[in-house]
Coordinates of C-alpha atoms and ligand atoms in Angstrom, one line a residue:
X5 CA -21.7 46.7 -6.5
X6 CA -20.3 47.0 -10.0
X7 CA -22.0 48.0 -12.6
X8 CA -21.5 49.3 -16.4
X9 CA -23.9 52.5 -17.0
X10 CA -24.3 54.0 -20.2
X11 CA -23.0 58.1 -19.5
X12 CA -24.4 59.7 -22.7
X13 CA -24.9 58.4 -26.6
X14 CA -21.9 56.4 -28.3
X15 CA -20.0 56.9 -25.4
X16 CA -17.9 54.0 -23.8
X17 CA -19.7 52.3 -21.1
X18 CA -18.3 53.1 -17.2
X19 CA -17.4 50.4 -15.4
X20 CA -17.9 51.5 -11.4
X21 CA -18.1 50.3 -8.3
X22 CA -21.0 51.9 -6.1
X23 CA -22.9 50.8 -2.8
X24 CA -25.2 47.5 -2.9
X25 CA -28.5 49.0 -2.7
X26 CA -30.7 47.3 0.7
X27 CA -34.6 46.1 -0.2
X28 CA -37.4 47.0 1.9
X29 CA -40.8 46.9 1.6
X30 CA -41.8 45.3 -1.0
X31 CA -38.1 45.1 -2.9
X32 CA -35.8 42.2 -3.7
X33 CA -31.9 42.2 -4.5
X34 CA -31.2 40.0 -7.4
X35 CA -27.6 39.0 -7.2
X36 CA -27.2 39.1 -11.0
X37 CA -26.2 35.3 -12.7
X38 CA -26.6 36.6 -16.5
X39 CA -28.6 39.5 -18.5
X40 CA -29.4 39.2 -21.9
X41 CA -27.5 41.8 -24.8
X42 CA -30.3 42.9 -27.0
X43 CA -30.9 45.2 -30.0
X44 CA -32.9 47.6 -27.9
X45 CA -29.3 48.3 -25.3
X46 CA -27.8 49.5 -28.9
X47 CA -30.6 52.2 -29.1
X48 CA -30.6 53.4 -25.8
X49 CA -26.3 53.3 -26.5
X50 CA -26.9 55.4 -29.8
X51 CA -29.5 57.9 -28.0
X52 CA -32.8 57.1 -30.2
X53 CA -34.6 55.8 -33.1
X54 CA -34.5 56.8 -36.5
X55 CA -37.7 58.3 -37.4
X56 CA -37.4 59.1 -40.8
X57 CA -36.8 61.9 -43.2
X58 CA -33.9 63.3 -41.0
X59 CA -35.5 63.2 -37.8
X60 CA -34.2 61.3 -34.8
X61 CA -36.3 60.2 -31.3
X62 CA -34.0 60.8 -28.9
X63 CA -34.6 58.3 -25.8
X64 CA -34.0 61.6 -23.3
X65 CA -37.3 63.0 -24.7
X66 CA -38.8 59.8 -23.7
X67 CA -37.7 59.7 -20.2
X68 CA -34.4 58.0 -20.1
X69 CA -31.6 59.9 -17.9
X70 CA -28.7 59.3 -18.6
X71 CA -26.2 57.7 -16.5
X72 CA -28.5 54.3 -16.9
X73 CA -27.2 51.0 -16.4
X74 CA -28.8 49.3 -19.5
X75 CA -29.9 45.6 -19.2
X76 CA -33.6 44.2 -19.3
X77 CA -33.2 40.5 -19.5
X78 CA -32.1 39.6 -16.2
X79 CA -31.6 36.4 -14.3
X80 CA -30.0 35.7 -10.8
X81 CA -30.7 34.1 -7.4
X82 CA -32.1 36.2 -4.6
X83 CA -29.6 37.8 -2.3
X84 CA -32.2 39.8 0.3
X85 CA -35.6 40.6 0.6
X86 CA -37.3 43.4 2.3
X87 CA -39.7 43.0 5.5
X88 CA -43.1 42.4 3.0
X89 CA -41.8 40.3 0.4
X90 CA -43.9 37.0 0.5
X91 CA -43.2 34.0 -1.8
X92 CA -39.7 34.3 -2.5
X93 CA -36.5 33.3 -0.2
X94 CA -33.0 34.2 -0.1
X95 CA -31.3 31.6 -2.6
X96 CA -33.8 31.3 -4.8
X97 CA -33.2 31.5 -9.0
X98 CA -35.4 34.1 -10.6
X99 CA -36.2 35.5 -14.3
X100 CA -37.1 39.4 -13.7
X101 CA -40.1 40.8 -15.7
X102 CA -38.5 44.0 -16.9
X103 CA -41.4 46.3 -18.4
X104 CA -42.7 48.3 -14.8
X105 CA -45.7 49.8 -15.5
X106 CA -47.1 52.6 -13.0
X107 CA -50.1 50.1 -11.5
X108 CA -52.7 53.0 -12.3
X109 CA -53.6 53.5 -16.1
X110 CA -55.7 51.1 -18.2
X111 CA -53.4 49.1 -19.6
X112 CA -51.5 48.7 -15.9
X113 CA -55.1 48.1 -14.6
X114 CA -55.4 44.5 -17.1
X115 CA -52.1 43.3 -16.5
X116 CA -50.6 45.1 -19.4
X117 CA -47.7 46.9 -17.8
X118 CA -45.7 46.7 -21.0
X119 CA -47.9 48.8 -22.2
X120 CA -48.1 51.5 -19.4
X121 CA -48.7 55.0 -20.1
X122 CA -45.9 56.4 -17.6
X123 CA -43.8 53.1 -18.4
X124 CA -40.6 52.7 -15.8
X125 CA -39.0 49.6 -17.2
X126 CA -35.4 48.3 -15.8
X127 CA -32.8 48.6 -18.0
X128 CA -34.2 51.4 -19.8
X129 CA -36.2 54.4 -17.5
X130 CA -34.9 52.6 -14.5
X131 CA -31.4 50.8 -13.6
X132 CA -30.9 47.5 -15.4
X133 CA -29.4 44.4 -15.0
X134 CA -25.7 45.3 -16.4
X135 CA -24.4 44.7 -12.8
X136 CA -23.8 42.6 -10.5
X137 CA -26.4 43.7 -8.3
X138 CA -30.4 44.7 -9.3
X139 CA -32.7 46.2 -7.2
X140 CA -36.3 45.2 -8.4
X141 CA -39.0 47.4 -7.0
X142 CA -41.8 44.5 -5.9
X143 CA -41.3 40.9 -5.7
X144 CA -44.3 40.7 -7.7
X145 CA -42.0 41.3 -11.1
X146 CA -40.5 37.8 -10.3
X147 CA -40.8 34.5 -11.5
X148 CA -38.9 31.5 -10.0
X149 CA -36.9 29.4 -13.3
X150 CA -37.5 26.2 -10.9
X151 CA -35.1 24.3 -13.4
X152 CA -34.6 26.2 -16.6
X153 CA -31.2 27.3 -17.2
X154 CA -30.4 30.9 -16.3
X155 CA -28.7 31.8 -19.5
X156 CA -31.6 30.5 -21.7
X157 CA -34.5 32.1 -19.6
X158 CA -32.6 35.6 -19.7
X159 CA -34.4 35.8 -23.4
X160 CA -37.4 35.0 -22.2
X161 CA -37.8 38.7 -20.7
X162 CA -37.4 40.5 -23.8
X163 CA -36.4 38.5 -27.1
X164 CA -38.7 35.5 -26.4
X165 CA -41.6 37.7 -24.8
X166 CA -41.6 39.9 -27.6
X167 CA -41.6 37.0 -30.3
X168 CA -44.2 35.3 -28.3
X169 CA -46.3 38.3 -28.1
X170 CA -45.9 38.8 -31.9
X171 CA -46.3 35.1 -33.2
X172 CA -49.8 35.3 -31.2
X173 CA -51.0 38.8 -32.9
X174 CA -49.6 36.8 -36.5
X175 CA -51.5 33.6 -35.5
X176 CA -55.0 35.3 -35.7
X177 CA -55.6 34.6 -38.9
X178 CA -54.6 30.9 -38.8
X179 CA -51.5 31.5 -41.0
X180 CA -50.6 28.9 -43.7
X181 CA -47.5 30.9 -44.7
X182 CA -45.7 32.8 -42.0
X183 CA -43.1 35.3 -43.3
X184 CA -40.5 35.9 -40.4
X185 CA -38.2 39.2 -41.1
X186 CA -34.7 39.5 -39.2
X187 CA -33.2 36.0 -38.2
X188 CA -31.8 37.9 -34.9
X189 CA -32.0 37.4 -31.1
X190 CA -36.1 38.2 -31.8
X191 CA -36.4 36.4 -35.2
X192 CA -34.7 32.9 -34.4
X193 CA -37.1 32.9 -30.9
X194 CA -39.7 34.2 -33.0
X195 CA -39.1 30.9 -35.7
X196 CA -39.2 28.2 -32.4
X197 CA -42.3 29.7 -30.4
X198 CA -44.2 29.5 -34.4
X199 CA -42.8 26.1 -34.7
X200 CA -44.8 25.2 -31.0
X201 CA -48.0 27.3 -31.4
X202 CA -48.9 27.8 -35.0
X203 CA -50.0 25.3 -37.9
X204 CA -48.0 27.5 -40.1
X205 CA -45.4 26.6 -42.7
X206 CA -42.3 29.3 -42.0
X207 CA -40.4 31.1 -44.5
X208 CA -37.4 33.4 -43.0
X209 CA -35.9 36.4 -44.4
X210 CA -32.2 38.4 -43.3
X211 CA -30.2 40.1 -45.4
X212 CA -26.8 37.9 -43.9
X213 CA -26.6 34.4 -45.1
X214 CA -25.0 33.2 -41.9
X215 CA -28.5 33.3 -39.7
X216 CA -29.7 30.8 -42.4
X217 CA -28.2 27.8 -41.0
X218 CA -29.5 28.6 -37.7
X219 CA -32.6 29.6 -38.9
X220 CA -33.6 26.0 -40.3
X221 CA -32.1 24.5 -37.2
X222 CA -35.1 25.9 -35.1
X223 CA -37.4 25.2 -37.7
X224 CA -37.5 27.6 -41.1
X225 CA -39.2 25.2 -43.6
X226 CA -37.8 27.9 -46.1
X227 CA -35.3 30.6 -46.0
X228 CA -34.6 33.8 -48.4
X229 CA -32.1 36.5 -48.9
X230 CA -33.0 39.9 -49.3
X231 CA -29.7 41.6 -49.7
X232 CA -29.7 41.2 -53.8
X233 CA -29.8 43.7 -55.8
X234 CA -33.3 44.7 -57.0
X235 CA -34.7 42.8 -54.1
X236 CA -37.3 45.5 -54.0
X237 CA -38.5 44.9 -57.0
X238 CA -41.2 42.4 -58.3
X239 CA -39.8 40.9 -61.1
X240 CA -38.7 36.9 -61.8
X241 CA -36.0 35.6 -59.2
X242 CA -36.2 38.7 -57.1
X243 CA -37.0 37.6 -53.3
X244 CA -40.7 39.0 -54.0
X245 CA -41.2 36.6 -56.3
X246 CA -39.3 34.1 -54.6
X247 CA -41.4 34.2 -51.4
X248 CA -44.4 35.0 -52.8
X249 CA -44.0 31.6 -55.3
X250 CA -43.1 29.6 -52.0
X251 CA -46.8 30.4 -50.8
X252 CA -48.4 29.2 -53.4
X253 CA -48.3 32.0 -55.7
X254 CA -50.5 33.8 -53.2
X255 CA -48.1 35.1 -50.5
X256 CA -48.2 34.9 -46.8
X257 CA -51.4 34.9 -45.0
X258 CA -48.8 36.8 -42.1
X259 CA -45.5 38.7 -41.3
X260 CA -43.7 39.6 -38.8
X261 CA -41.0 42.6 -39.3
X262 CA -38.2 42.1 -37.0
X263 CA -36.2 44.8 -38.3
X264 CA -39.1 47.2 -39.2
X265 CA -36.9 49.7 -41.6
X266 CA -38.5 50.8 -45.0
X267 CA -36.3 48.4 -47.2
X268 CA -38.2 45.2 -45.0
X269 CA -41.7 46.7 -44.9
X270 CA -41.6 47.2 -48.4
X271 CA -41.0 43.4 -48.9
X272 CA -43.6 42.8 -46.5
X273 CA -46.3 44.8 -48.1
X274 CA -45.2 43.5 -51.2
X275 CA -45.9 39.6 -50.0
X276 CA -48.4 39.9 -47.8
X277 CA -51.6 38.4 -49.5
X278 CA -55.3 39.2 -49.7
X279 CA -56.6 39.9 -45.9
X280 CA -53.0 39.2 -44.6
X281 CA -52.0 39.9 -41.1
X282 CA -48.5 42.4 -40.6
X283 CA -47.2 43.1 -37.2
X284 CA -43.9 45.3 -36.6
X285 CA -42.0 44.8 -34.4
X286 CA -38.2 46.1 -35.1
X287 CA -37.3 49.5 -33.7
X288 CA -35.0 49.7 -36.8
X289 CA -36.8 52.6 -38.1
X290 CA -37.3 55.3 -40.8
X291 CA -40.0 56.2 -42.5
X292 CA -42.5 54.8 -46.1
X293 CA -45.1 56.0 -48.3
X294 CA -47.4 53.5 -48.8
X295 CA -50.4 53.4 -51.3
X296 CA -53.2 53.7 -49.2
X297 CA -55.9 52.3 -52.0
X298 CA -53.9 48.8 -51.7
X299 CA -55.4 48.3 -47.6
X300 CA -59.0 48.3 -48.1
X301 CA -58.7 46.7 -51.5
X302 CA -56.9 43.6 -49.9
X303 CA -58.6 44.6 -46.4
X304 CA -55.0 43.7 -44.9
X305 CA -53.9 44.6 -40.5
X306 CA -50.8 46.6 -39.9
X307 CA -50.4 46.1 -36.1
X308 CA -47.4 47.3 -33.6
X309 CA -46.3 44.6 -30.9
X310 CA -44.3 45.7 -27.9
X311 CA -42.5 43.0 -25.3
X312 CA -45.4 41.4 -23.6
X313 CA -47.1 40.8 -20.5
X314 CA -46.0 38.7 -16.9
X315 CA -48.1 36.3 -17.6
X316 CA -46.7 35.7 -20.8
X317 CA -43.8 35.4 -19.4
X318 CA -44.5 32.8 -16.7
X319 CA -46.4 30.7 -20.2
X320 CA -42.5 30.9 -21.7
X321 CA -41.1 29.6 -19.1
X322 CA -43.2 26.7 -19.2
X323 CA -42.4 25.9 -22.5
X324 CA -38.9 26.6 -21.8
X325 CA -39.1 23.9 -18.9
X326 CA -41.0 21.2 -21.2
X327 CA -37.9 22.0 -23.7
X328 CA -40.2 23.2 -26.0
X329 CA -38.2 26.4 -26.8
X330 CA -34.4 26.5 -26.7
X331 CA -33.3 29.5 -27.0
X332 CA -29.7 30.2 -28.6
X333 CA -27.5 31.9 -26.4
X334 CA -23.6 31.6 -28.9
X335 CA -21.4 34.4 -27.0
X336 CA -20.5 35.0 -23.1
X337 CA -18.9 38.3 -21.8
X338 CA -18.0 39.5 -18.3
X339 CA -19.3 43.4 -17.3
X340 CA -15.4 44.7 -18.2
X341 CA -16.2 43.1 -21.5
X342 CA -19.8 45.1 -21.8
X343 CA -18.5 47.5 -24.5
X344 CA -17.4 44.7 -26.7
X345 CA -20.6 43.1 -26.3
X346 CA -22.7 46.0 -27.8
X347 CA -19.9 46.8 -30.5
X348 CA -20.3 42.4 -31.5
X349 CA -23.9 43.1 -32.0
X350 CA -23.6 46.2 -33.7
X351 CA -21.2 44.5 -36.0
X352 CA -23.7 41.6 -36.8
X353 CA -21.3 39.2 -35.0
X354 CA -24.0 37.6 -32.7
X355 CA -25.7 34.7 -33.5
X356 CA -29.2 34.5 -31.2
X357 CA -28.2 36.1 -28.1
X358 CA -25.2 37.7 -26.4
X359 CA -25.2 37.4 -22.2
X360 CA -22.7 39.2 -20.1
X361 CA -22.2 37.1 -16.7
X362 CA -21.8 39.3 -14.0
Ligands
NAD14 P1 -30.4 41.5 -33.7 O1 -29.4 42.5 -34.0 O2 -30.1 40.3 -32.9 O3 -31.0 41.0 -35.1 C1 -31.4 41.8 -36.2 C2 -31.5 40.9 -37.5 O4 -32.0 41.6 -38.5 C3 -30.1 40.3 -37.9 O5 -30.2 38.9 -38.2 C4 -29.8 41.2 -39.2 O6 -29.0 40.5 -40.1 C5 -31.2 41.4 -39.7 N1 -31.3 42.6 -40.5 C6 -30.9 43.9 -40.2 N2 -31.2 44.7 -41.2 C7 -31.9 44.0 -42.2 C8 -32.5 44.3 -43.5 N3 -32.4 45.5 -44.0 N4 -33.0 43.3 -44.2 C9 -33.0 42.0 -43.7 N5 -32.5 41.7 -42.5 C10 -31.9 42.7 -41.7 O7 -31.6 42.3 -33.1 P2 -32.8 41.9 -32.1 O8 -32.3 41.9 -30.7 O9 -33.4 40.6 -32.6 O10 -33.8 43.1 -32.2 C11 -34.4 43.4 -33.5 C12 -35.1 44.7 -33.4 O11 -36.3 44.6 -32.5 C13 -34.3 45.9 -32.8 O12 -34.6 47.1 -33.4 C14 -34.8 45.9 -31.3 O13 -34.6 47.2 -30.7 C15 -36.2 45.6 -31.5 N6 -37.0 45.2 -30.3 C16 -38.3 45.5 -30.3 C17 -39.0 45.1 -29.2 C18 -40.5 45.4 -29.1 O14 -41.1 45.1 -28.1 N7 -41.1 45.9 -30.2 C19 -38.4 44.3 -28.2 C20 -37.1 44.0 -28.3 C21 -36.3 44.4 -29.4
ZN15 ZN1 -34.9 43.7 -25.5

């Protein structure tokens, strides 16, 4: 099989040929149709996170060895099954559910493998879908796209998952103002799934005026830019202001941080309104004071969301079937091309999603 692996941080991805791995048990080989480019394969290419205050995470300490083939959004058709594998033929069209927990801790134990202590998710701790050829460890992961195209449904693993998982945590409250932050591959699936499963009226922040248009296409009622000088601060005609005047003078009852560096949770904070509702969700990163007195006074939630859970995943690709959610796939690469793929979305060239078709 070929396959692009990422050898070490920043460096160029090796293209290779190496042998087709054979399922058995249990596994399945997914002859790969697309896989999804997302934010996250540009951290695991640049070695970490930004914590903050000089410090780095480096995904190594985390688990990741390097070579990895990166890629966790991955569609295909089935190319062979092992001798247990029940419920899924040679032939058939499937949407892998990337984040592998280990089955034993308490997360695992309620269906929340994304959330696993040990996790051993493909693409990442495990080899991906950047290939033409994945081996997924239990047919279980699987779920058939029985009519949804195979580009679209690639998002549906990471991007829409994540959103989804997020727009539920932000719905708690019954939102009548929805602050969406980052019109990117999350944000714009983020904007949709709102648009099908909240009540909410949705403003949408970037810091690039060319998401805008595609922003209101899938459904911003109202759209800001951030990247104006003083945006940070709280005076007339600064975005504060601006978004805060939108909601009625009152600010959003909830906000979602796509990006999740200190220049967007500062807006955020500086929005969000009396017993508001933030979830993060960007892996952007850094590091903020915040005034601590302001939390109880306004008895506001600061909540993390990470991907999601298979059976939120099987509930997107429902909606994706009832063409409830569309998600916008704008650029196609082949695995020579992998390179320029990640160096596109570096460069903020990628509108939605990026898929490299194996
Ligand atoms: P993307 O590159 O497609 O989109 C990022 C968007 O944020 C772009 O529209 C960009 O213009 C905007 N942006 C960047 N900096 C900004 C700033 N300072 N102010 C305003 N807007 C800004 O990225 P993506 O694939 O949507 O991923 C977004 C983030 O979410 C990444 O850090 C990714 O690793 C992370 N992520 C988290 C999870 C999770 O489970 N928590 C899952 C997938 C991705
Ligand atoms: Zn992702």
């Amino acid at each position: 099989m070929k396959s692009a692996r990422i050898t070490g941080p920043n460096e160029p991805l090796a293209v290779s040929e190496s042998e087709t791995p054979k399922p058995q048990g249990n596994q399945v080989l997914v002859r790969v149709k697309s896989v999804g480019v997302c934010h996250s394969d540009l951290h695991l290419w640049e070695g970490g996170y930004d914590l903050g205050d000089g410090q780095f995470m480096k995904v190594t300490d985390r688990g990741v060895k390097y070579p990895v083939i990166p890629g966790h959004e991955i569609v295909g058709s089935v190319e062979g099954i092992g001798d247990d594998v029940s419920g899924i033929k040679t032939g058939d069209e499937v949407l892998v559910f990337p984040w592998i927990g280990c089955g034993e801790c308490p997360a695992c134990k309620v269906g929340d493998e994304n959330l696993c202590d040990t996790p051993k998710s493909m693409g990442v701790f495990q080899d991906g879908g950047y290939s033409d050829y994945a081996l997924i460890p239990h047919f279980k992961y699987l779920a058939k796209l029985d009519g949804v195209d195979p580009d679209s449904a690639t998002s549906l693993a990471c991007s829409g998952l994540t959103a989804y998982n997020a727009v539920k945590k932000a719905n708690s409250n019954s939102p009548e103002f929805l602050l969406i932050i980052g019109a990117g591959g999350l944000g714009l699936m983020a904007i949709q799934i709102a648009k099908a499963i909240t009540k909410a009226k949705i403003i949408c922040i970037d810091n690039d005026d060319k998401r805008f248009d595609t922003a209101k296409k899938m459904g911003a009622d109202f759209v800001v830019n951030t990247n104006v000088v003083g945006s940070l601060s709280s005076g007339t005609g600064s975005p504060i202001q601006k978004i805060i005047s939108i909601c009625n003078g009152k600010g959003p009852d909830s906000v979602i941080d796509f990006v999740n560096a200190p220049q967007t949770v500062k807006v955020a904070l500086g929005v969000l309104r009396k017993r508001g509702n933030l979830v993060l969700v960007g892996l952007f990163g850094g590091s903020l004071e915040i005034s601590l007195v302001s939390i109880p006074l306004k008895s506001i939630m600061i909540q993390g969301a990470y991907t999601g859970n298979y059976t939120d995943m099987v509930e997107l690709l429902d909606l994706a079937r009832e063409g409830v959610i569309n998600p916008v796939i704008s650029k196609h690469y082949s695995l020579d091309q992998a390179n320029n793929a990640l160096e596109d979305l570096k460069a903020r060239k990628i509108i939605g999603r990026a898929v490299i078709n194996p």
